PDB file of C-alpha atoms in Angstrom:
ATOM      1  CA  MET A   1      -0.182   0.179  -0.065  1.00  0.00           C
ATOM      2  CA  ALA A   2       1.124   3.470  -0.965  1.00  0.00           C
ATOM      3  CA  ARG A   3       0.599   6.861   0.029  1.00  0.00           C
ATOM      4  CA  ALA A   4      -0.523   9.498  -2.710  1.00  0.00           C
ATOM      5  CA  GLY A   5      -1.342  12.550  -1.813  1.00  0.00           C
ATOM      6  CA  GLY A   6      -1.882  12.181   1.814  1.00  0.00           C
ATOM      7  CA  ARG A   7      -4.040   9.539   0.992  1.00  0.00           C
ATOM      8  CA  HIS A   8      -3.768   5.875   0.915  1.00  0.00           C
ATOM      9  CA  VAL A   9      -3.670   4.123  -2.317  1.00  0.00           C
ATOM     10  CA  HIS A  10      -4.781   0.313  -2.247  1.00  0.00           C
ATOM     11  CA  GLY A  11      -3.659  -2.065  -5.305  1.00  0.00           C
ATOM     12  CA  ALA A  12      -7.302  -2.209  -7.110  1.00  0.00           C
ATOM     13  CA  LEU A  13      -6.140  -6.138  -7.542  1.00  0.00           C
ATOM     14  CA  ASP A  14      -5.080  -6.668  -4.222  1.00  0.00           C
ATOM     15  CA  THR A  15      -7.753  -9.338  -3.340  1.00  0.00           C
ATOM     16  CA  ALA A  16      -9.726 -12.127  -5.306  1.00  0.00           C
ATOM     17  CA  GLY A  17     -13.027  -9.972  -4.823  1.00  0.00           C
ATOM     18  CA  LYS A  18     -11.609  -6.896  -5.911  1.00  0.00           C
ATOM     19  CA  ARG A  19     -10.194  -9.062  -8.970  1.00  0.00           C
ATOM     20  CA  ALA A  20     -13.612 -10.682  -9.678  1.00  0.00           C
ATOM     21  CA  ALA A  21     -15.685  -7.168  -9.332  1.00  0.00           C
ATOM     22  CA  PHE A  22     -13.059  -5.499 -11.888  1.00  0.00           C
ATOM     23  CA  ALA A  23     -13.404  -8.415 -14.171  1.00  0.00           C
ATOM     24  CA  LEU A  24     -16.969  -9.073 -14.163  1.00  0.00           C
ATOM     25  CA  PHE A  25     -18.082  -5.555 -13.191  1.00  0.00           C
ATOM     26  CA  TYR A  26     -15.869  -2.582 -13.755  1.00  0.00           C
ATOM     27  CA  ALA A  27     -13.982  -3.488 -17.028  1.00  0.00           C
ATOM     28  CA  PRO A  28     -17.078  -3.173 -19.311  1.00  0.00           C
ATOM     29  CA  LEU A  29     -17.820   0.072 -17.731  1.00  0.00           C
ATOM     30  CA  HIS A  30     -14.519   1.109 -18.939  1.00  0.00           C
ATOM     31  CA  PHE A  31     -14.513  -0.154 -22.143  1.00  0.00           C
ATOM     32  CA  ILE A  32     -18.117   1.495 -22.746  1.00  0.00           C
ATOM     33  CA  ALA A  33     -16.017   4.637 -21.595  1.00  0.00           C
ATOM     34  CA  VAL A  34     -13.089   4.769 -23.879  1.00  0.00           C
ATOM     35  CA  SER A  35     -15.058   3.477 -26.706  1.00  0.00           C
ATOM     36  CA  ALA A  36     -17.265   6.709 -26.215  1.00  0.00           C
ATOM     37  CA  VAL A  37     -14.606   9.092 -25.847  1.00  0.00           C
ATOM     38  CA  ILE A  38     -12.948   7.401 -29.183  1.00  0.00           C
ATOM     39  CA  ARG A  39     -15.884   8.024 -31.194  1.00  0.00           C
ATOM     40  CA  ALA A  40     -16.773  11.595 -29.713  1.00  0.00           C
ATOM     41  CA  ARG A  41     -13.084  12.938 -29.842  1.00  0.00           C
ATOM     42  CA  GLY A  42     -10.676  10.542 -31.673  1.00  0.00           C
ATOM     43  CA  ALA A  43     -13.348  10.209 -34.830  1.00  0.00           C
ATOM     44  CA  HIS A  44     -11.358  12.806 -36.726  1.00  0.00           C
ATOM     45  CA  THR A  45      -7.834  11.717 -36.170  1.00  0.00           C
ATOM     46  CA  ALA A  46      -5.747   9.245 -37.279  1.00  0.00           C
ATOM     47  CA  PRO A  47      -5.563   5.775 -35.846  1.00  0.00           C
ATOM     48  CA  PRO A  48      -2.708   5.064 -33.779  1.00  0.00           C
ATOM     49  CA  LYS A  49      -0.340   2.367 -35.156  1.00  0.00           C
ATOM     50  CA  THR A  50       0.422   1.002 -31.454  1.00  0.00           C
ATOM     51  CA  ILE A  51      -1.336   1.675 -28.250  1.00  0.00           C
ATOM     52  CA  ILE A  52       0.522   1.466 -24.953  1.00  0.00           C
ATOM     53  CA  ASP A  53      -2.340   0.703 -21.897  1.00  0.00           C
ATOM     54  CA  LEU A  54      -0.810   1.795 -18.681  1.00  0.00           C
ATOM     55  CA  GLY A  55      -2.030  -0.571 -15.963  1.00  0.00           C
ATOM     56  CA  CYS A  56      -3.992  -2.269 -18.336  1.00  0.00           C
ATOM     57  CA  GLY A  57      -6.027  -4.499 -15.966  1.00  0.00           C
ATOM     58  CA  THR A  58      -8.269  -6.842 -18.095  1.00  0.00           C
ATOM     59  CA  GLY A  59      -7.374  -5.199 -21.450  1.00  0.00           C
ATOM     60  CA  ALA A  60     -10.979  -3.254 -22.138  1.00  0.00           C
ATOM     61  CA  ALA A  61      -9.415  -0.127 -22.130  1.00  0.00           C
ATOM     62  CA  GLY A  62      -6.863  -0.559 -24.686  1.00  0.00           C
ATOM     63  CA  ALA A  63      -9.276  -3.326 -26.388  1.00  0.00           C
ATOM     64  CA  ALA A  64     -11.857  -0.695 -26.546  1.00  0.00           C
ATOM     65  CA  TRP A  65      -9.417   1.934 -28.493  1.00  0.00           C
ATOM     66  CA  ALA A  66      -8.244  -0.647 -31.157  1.00  0.00           C
ATOM     67  CA  ARG A  67     -11.688  -1.734 -31.540  1.00  0.00           C
ATOM     68  CA  ALA A  68     -12.946   1.622 -32.233  1.00  0.00           C
ATOM     69  CA  SER A  69     -10.051   2.082 -34.896  1.00  0.00           C
ATOM     70  CA  GLN A  70      -9.983   1.765 -38.747  1.00  0.00           C
ATOM     71  CA  PRO A  71      -7.928  -0.005 -39.056  1.00  0.00           C
ATOM     72  CA  SER A  72      -7.680  -1.437 -36.143  1.00  0.00           C
ATOM     73  CA  SER A  73      -4.539  -0.700 -34.139  1.00  0.00           C
ATOM     74  CA  SER A  74      -2.206  -2.579 -32.353  1.00  0.00           C
ATOM     75  CA  VAL A  75      -2.331  -3.183 -28.322  1.00  0.00           C
ATOM     76  CA  ILE A  76       0.270  -3.448 -25.415  1.00  0.00           C
ATOM     77  CA  GLY A  77      -1.180  -3.937 -22.112  1.00  0.00           C
ATOM     78  CA  ILE A  78       1.284  -3.507 -19.172  1.00  0.00           C
ATOM     79  CA  ASP A  79       0.427  -4.105 -15.456  1.00  0.00           C
ATOM     80  CA  ARG A  80       2.288  -5.172 -12.595  1.00  0.00           C
ATOM     81  CA  HIS A  81      -0.217  -7.916 -11.322  1.00  0.00           C
ATOM     82  CA  PRO A  82       0.268 -11.312 -13.146  1.00  0.00           C
ATOM     83  CA  TRP A  83      -3.333 -11.929 -13.036  1.00  0.00           C
ATOM     84  CA  ALA A  84      -4.234  -8.691 -14.837  1.00  0.00           C
ATOM     85  CA  VAL A  85      -1.917  -9.674 -17.627  1.00  0.00           C
ATOM     86  CA  GLU A  86      -3.447 -12.808 -18.180  1.00  0.00           C
ATOM     87  CA  GLU A  87      -6.778 -11.690 -17.983  1.00  0.00           C
ATOM     88  CA  ALA A  88      -5.543  -8.653 -20.822  1.00  0.00           C
ATOM     89  CA  ARG A  89      -4.492 -11.427 -23.080  1.00  0.00           C
ATOM     90  CA  TRP A  90      -8.060 -13.166 -22.794  1.00  0.00           C
ATOM     91  CA  THR A  91      -9.934  -9.723 -23.609  1.00  0.00           C
ATOM     92  CA  TYR A  92      -7.492  -9.402 -26.820  1.00  0.00           C
ATOM     93  CA  GLN A  93      -8.349 -12.884 -27.762  1.00  0.00           C
ATOM     94  CA  GLN A  94     -11.427 -12.816 -27.212  1.00  0.00           C
ATOM     95  CA  LEU A  95     -12.456  -9.319 -28.853  1.00  0.00           C
ATOM     96  CA  GLY A  96     -10.270 -10.090 -31.586  1.00  0.00           C
ATOM     97  CA  VAL A  97      -7.641  -7.364 -31.389  1.00  0.00           C
ATOM     98  CA  ASN A  98      -3.758  -7.735 -32.030  1.00  0.00           C
ATOM     99  CA  GLY A  99      -2.827  -7.230 -28.689  1.00  0.00           C
ATOM    100  CA  ARG A 100      -0.037  -8.535 -26.132  1.00  0.00           C
ATOM    101  CA  ALA A 101       0.135  -7.981 -22.519  1.00  0.00           C
ATOM    102  CA  ARG A 102       3.607  -7.920 -19.737  1.00  0.00           C
ATOM    103  CA  GLN A 103       4.006  -7.622 -16.448  1.00  0.00           C
ATOM    104  CA  GLY A 104       5.635  -4.161 -15.715  1.00  0.00           C
ATOM    105  CA  ASP A 105       5.973  -0.924 -13.520  1.00  0.00           C
ATOM    106  CA  VAL A 106       4.011   1.291 -15.456  1.00  0.00           C
ATOM    107  CA  SER A 107       6.161   4.327 -13.811  1.00  0.00           C
ATOM    108  CA  LYS A 108       8.921   2.972 -15.247  1.00  0.00           C
ATOM    109  CA  ALA A 109       7.666   1.625 -18.468  1.00  0.00           C
ATOM    110  CA  VAL A 110       6.434   4.775 -20.386  1.00  0.00           C
ATOM    111  CA  THR A 111       9.173   5.268 -23.330  1.00  0.00           C
ATOM    112  CA  PRO A 112       7.382   7.618 -25.865  1.00  0.00           C
ATOM    113  CA  ARG A 113       8.339   6.312 -29.746  1.00  0.00           C
ATOM    114  CA  ARG A 114       7.069   8.343 -32.424  1.00  0.00           C
ATOM    115  CA  GLY A 115       3.705   6.321 -33.526  1.00  0.00           C
ATOM    116  CA  ASP A 116       2.638   5.221 -30.162  1.00  0.00           C
ATOM    117  CA  SER A 117      -0.642   6.172 -28.116  1.00  0.00           C
ATOM    118  CA  PHE A 118      -1.012   6.007 -24.615  1.00  0.00           C
ATOM    119  CA  VAL A 119      -4.442   4.967 -22.452  1.00  0.00           C
ATOM    120  CA  ALA A 120      -4.595   5.579 -18.732  1.00  0.00           C
ATOM    121  CA  ALA A 121      -7.935   4.678 -18.007  1.00  0.00           C
ATOM    122  CA  TYR A 122      -8.826   4.807 -14.279  1.00  0.00           C
ATOM    123  CA  VAL A 123      -5.172   3.959 -12.919  1.00  0.00           C
ATOM    124  CA  LEU A 124      -3.213   7.544 -12.340  1.00  0.00           C
ATOM    125  CA  ASN A 125      -5.567   7.984  -8.883  1.00  0.00           C
ATOM    126  CA  GLU A 126      -4.076   4.774  -7.589  1.00  0.00           C
ATOM    127  CA  LEU A 127      -0.504   5.747  -8.093  1.00  0.00           C
ATOM    128  CA  PRO A 128       1.693   7.510  -5.581  1.00  0.00           C
ATOM    129  CA  ASP A 129       1.834  11.301  -6.061  1.00  0.00           C
ATOM    130  CA  GLU A 130       5.622  10.757  -7.455  1.00  0.00           C
ATOM    131  CA  ALA A 131       4.819   7.820  -9.625  1.00  0.00           C
ATOM    132  CA  ARG A 132       2.295  10.050 -11.465  1.00  0.00           C
ATOM    133  CA  MET A 133       3.920  12.750 -12.069  1.00  0.00           C
ATOM    134  CA  ARG A 134       6.724  10.727 -13.673  1.00  0.00           C
ATOM    135  CA  ILE A 135       4.097   8.954 -16.049  1.00  0.00           C
ATOM    136  CA  GLU A 136       2.568  12.130 -16.980  1.00  0.00           C
ATOM    137  CA  ALA A 137       5.876  14.139 -17.922  1.00  0.00           C
ATOM    138  CA  ARG A 138       6.286  10.880 -20.241  1.00  0.00           C
ATOM    139  CA  LEU A 139       3.190  11.461 -21.563  1.00  0.00           C
ATOM    140  CA  LEU A 140       3.577  14.869 -22.312  1.00  0.00           C
ATOM    141  CA  ASP A 141       6.712  13.935 -24.482  1.00  0.00           C
ATOM    142  CA  SER A 142       4.580  11.516 -26.373  1.00  0.00           C
ATOM    143  CA  ALA A 143       1.824  14.181 -27.158  1.00  0.00           C
ATOM    144  CA  ALA A 144       4.883  16.807 -28.169  1.00  0.00           C
ATOM    145  CA  GLN A 145       6.028  13.906 -30.466  1.00  0.00           C
ATOM    146  CA  GLY A 146       2.353  13.563 -32.117  1.00  0.00           C
ATOM    147  CA  GLY A 147       1.219  10.227 -29.928  1.00  0.00           C
ATOM    148  CA  ARG A 148      -2.363  10.349 -28.863  1.00  0.00           C
ATOM    149  CA  VAL A 149      -2.781  10.312 -25.187  1.00  0.00           C
ATOM    150  CA  LEU A 150      -6.039   9.258 -23.389  1.00  0.00           C
ATOM    151  CA  VAL A 151      -6.348   9.543 -19.571  1.00  0.00           C
ATOM    152  CA  ILE A 152      -9.974   8.688 -17.915  1.00  0.00           C
ATOM    153  CA  GLU A 153     -10.865   9.218 -13.842  1.00  0.00           C
ATOM    154  CA  PRO A 154     -13.946   9.331 -12.138  1.00  0.00           C
ATOM    155  CA  ILE A 155     -15.687  12.939 -11.801  1.00  0.00           C
ATOM    156  CA  ALA A 156     -15.210  13.067  -8.063  1.00  0.00           C
ATOM    157  CA  ARG A 157     -12.488  15.621  -6.849  1.00  0.00           C
ATOM    158  CA  ALA A 158     -11.438  13.653  -3.865  1.00  0.00           C
ATOM    159  CA  ILE A 159     -10.316  10.551  -6.161  1.00  0.00           C
ATOM    160  CA  ALA A 160      -8.124  12.926  -8.358  1.00  0.00           C
ATOM    161  CA  PRO A 161      -7.403  16.316  -7.226  1.00  0.00           C
ATOM    162  CA  TRP A 162      -4.616  16.834  -9.167  1.00  0.00           C
ATOM    163  CA  TRP A 163      -6.754  16.659 -12.370  1.00  0.00           C
ATOM    164  CA  ASP A 164      -7.145  20.454 -13.088  1.00  0.00           C
ATOM    165  CA  ASP A 165      -3.240  20.910 -12.709  1.00  0.00           C
ATOM    166  CA  MET A 166      -2.737  18.161 -15.199  1.00  0.00           C
ATOM    167  CA  VAL A 167      -5.048  19.546 -17.587  1.00  0.00           C
ATOM    168  CA  THR A 168      -3.153  22.560 -17.534  1.00  0.00           C
ATOM    169  CA  ARG A 169      -0.121  20.952 -18.628  1.00  0.00           C
ATOM    170  CA  PHE A 170      -1.493  19.267 -21.465  1.00  0.00           C
ATOM    171  CA  THR A 171      -3.408  22.342 -22.808  1.00  0.00           C
ATOM    172  CA  PRO A 172      -0.392  23.715 -24.734  1.00  0.00           C
ATOM    173  CA  VAL A 173      -0.164  20.534 -26.766  1.00  0.00           C
ATOM    174  CA  GLY A 174      -3.845  20.259 -27.570  1.00  0.00           C
ATOM    175  CA  GLY A 175      -4.976  18.688 -24.427  1.00  0.00           C
ATOM    176  CA  ARG A 176      -8.883  18.717 -24.169  1.00  0.00           C
ATOM    177  CA  SER A 177     -10.880  17.917 -20.837  1.00  0.00           C
ATOM    178  CA  ASP A 178     -14.376  16.882 -20.520  1.00  0.00           C
ATOM    179  CA  GLU A 179     -17.055  15.516 -17.948  1.00  0.00           C
ATOM    180  CA  TRP A 180     -18.916  12.800 -19.350  1.00  0.00           C
ATOM    181  CA  ARG A 181     -22.736  11.742 -18.526  1.00  0.00           C
ATOM    182  CA  LEU A 182     -23.730   8.802 -20.694  1.00  0.00           C
ATOM    183  CA  PRO A 183     -26.939   7.146 -20.472  1.00  0.00           C
ATOM    184  CA  VAL A 184     -26.184   2.911 -20.460  1.00  0.00           C
ATOM    185  CA  ASP A 185     -28.474   0.408 -20.781  1.00  0.00           C
ATOM    186  CA  LEU A 186     -26.668  -2.314 -18.644  1.00  0.00           C
ATOM    187  CA  PRO A 187     -26.994  -5.892 -20.069  1.00  0.00           C
ATOM    188  CA  PRO A 188     -29.186  -7.952 -17.256  1.00  0.00           C
ATOM    189  CA  LEU A 189     -26.131  -9.609 -15.700  1.00  0.00           C
ATOM    190  CA  LEU A 190     -24.305  -6.238 -15.150  1.00  0.00           C
ATOM    191  CA  GLU A 191     -27.664  -4.801 -13.959  1.00  0.00           C
ATOM    192  CA  LYS A 192     -27.836  -7.548 -11.367  1.00  0.00           C
ATOM    193  CA  PHE A 193     -24.478  -6.614 -10.223  1.00  0.00           C
ATOM    194  CA  ASP A 194     -24.866  -2.983 -10.386  1.00  0.00           C
ATOM    195  CA  ARG A 195     -28.042  -3.587  -7.903  1.00  0.00           C
ATOM    196  CA  ALA A 196     -26.383  -5.967  -5.342  1.00  0.00           C
ATOM    197  CA  ALA A 197     -23.567  -3.503  -5.035  1.00  0.00           C
ATOM    198  CA  GLY A 198     -26.318  -0.787  -4.337  1.00  0.00           C
ATOM    199  CA  LEU A 199     -25.398   1.105  -7.304  1.00  0.00           C
ATOM    200  CA  ASN A 200     -27.134   2.848  -9.882  1.00  0.00           C
ATOM    201  CA  HIS A 201     -25.729   2.658 -13.345  1.00  0.00           C
ATOM    202  CA  ARG A 202     -28.498   4.928 -15.261  1.00  0.00           C
ATOM    203  CA  GLU A 203     -25.662   7.014 -16.441  1.00  0.00           C
ATOM    204  CA  LEU A 204     -22.342   6.360 -16.288  1.00  0.00           C
ATOM    205  CA  LYS A 205     -20.014   9.706 -14.963  1.00  0.00           C
ATOM    206  CA  PHE A 206     -16.497  10.318 -15.890  1.00  0.00           C
ATOM    207  CA  ARG A 207     -13.730  12.597 -17.194  1.00  0.00           C
ATOM    208  CA  SER A 208     -11.233  12.210 -19.809  1.00  0.00           C
ATOM    209  CA  LEU A 209      -8.179  14.315 -21.151  1.00  0.00           C
ATOM    210  CA  PHE A 210      -7.630  13.360 -24.784  1.00  0.00           C
ATOM    211  CA  VAL A 211      -4.801  15.032 -26.943  1.00  0.00           C
TER     212      VAL A 211
END
């Protein structure tokens, strides 16, 4: 467990229960969120050759971007958790995405290359401030080289108090920040999980930074 900005940050996949919830419940919502942003903000941009999915989890975010790209992009998922790496590989296979996943520390794995793009979906808030700032600097380098960058986080300011400052730093390289409230019609199984968790996802709320 690390400490970020004065608050404790727990690993998103550090228990079997969290892993099950992530795979069955949160991963589909992440897929929906990324797909919506790419359709709205990335439709008129050239599809990236390679998408690096930082803290890929089940691989849903990178797969969503690749599936929304025509022609389809390839994906490299990076996650420190071996379970996530296997889940991401399964996701790519099931969705017909040209992707591979590997275990690694995302705060050290970002080496911008021309033609690469990056997605960090619901992962930066899980990192200590030092690691997050290190990733942000490298994402800025990538954007300055013409790469696409997509960051998605919850709207709740307490989860990502650094959001506005990050947006300010990305604005000179064309960064655009949006808040989203998407009506969603959940599949029956996902709706059942939603109710069991005491939630009501008639609307999917999140914020995005897209360059």
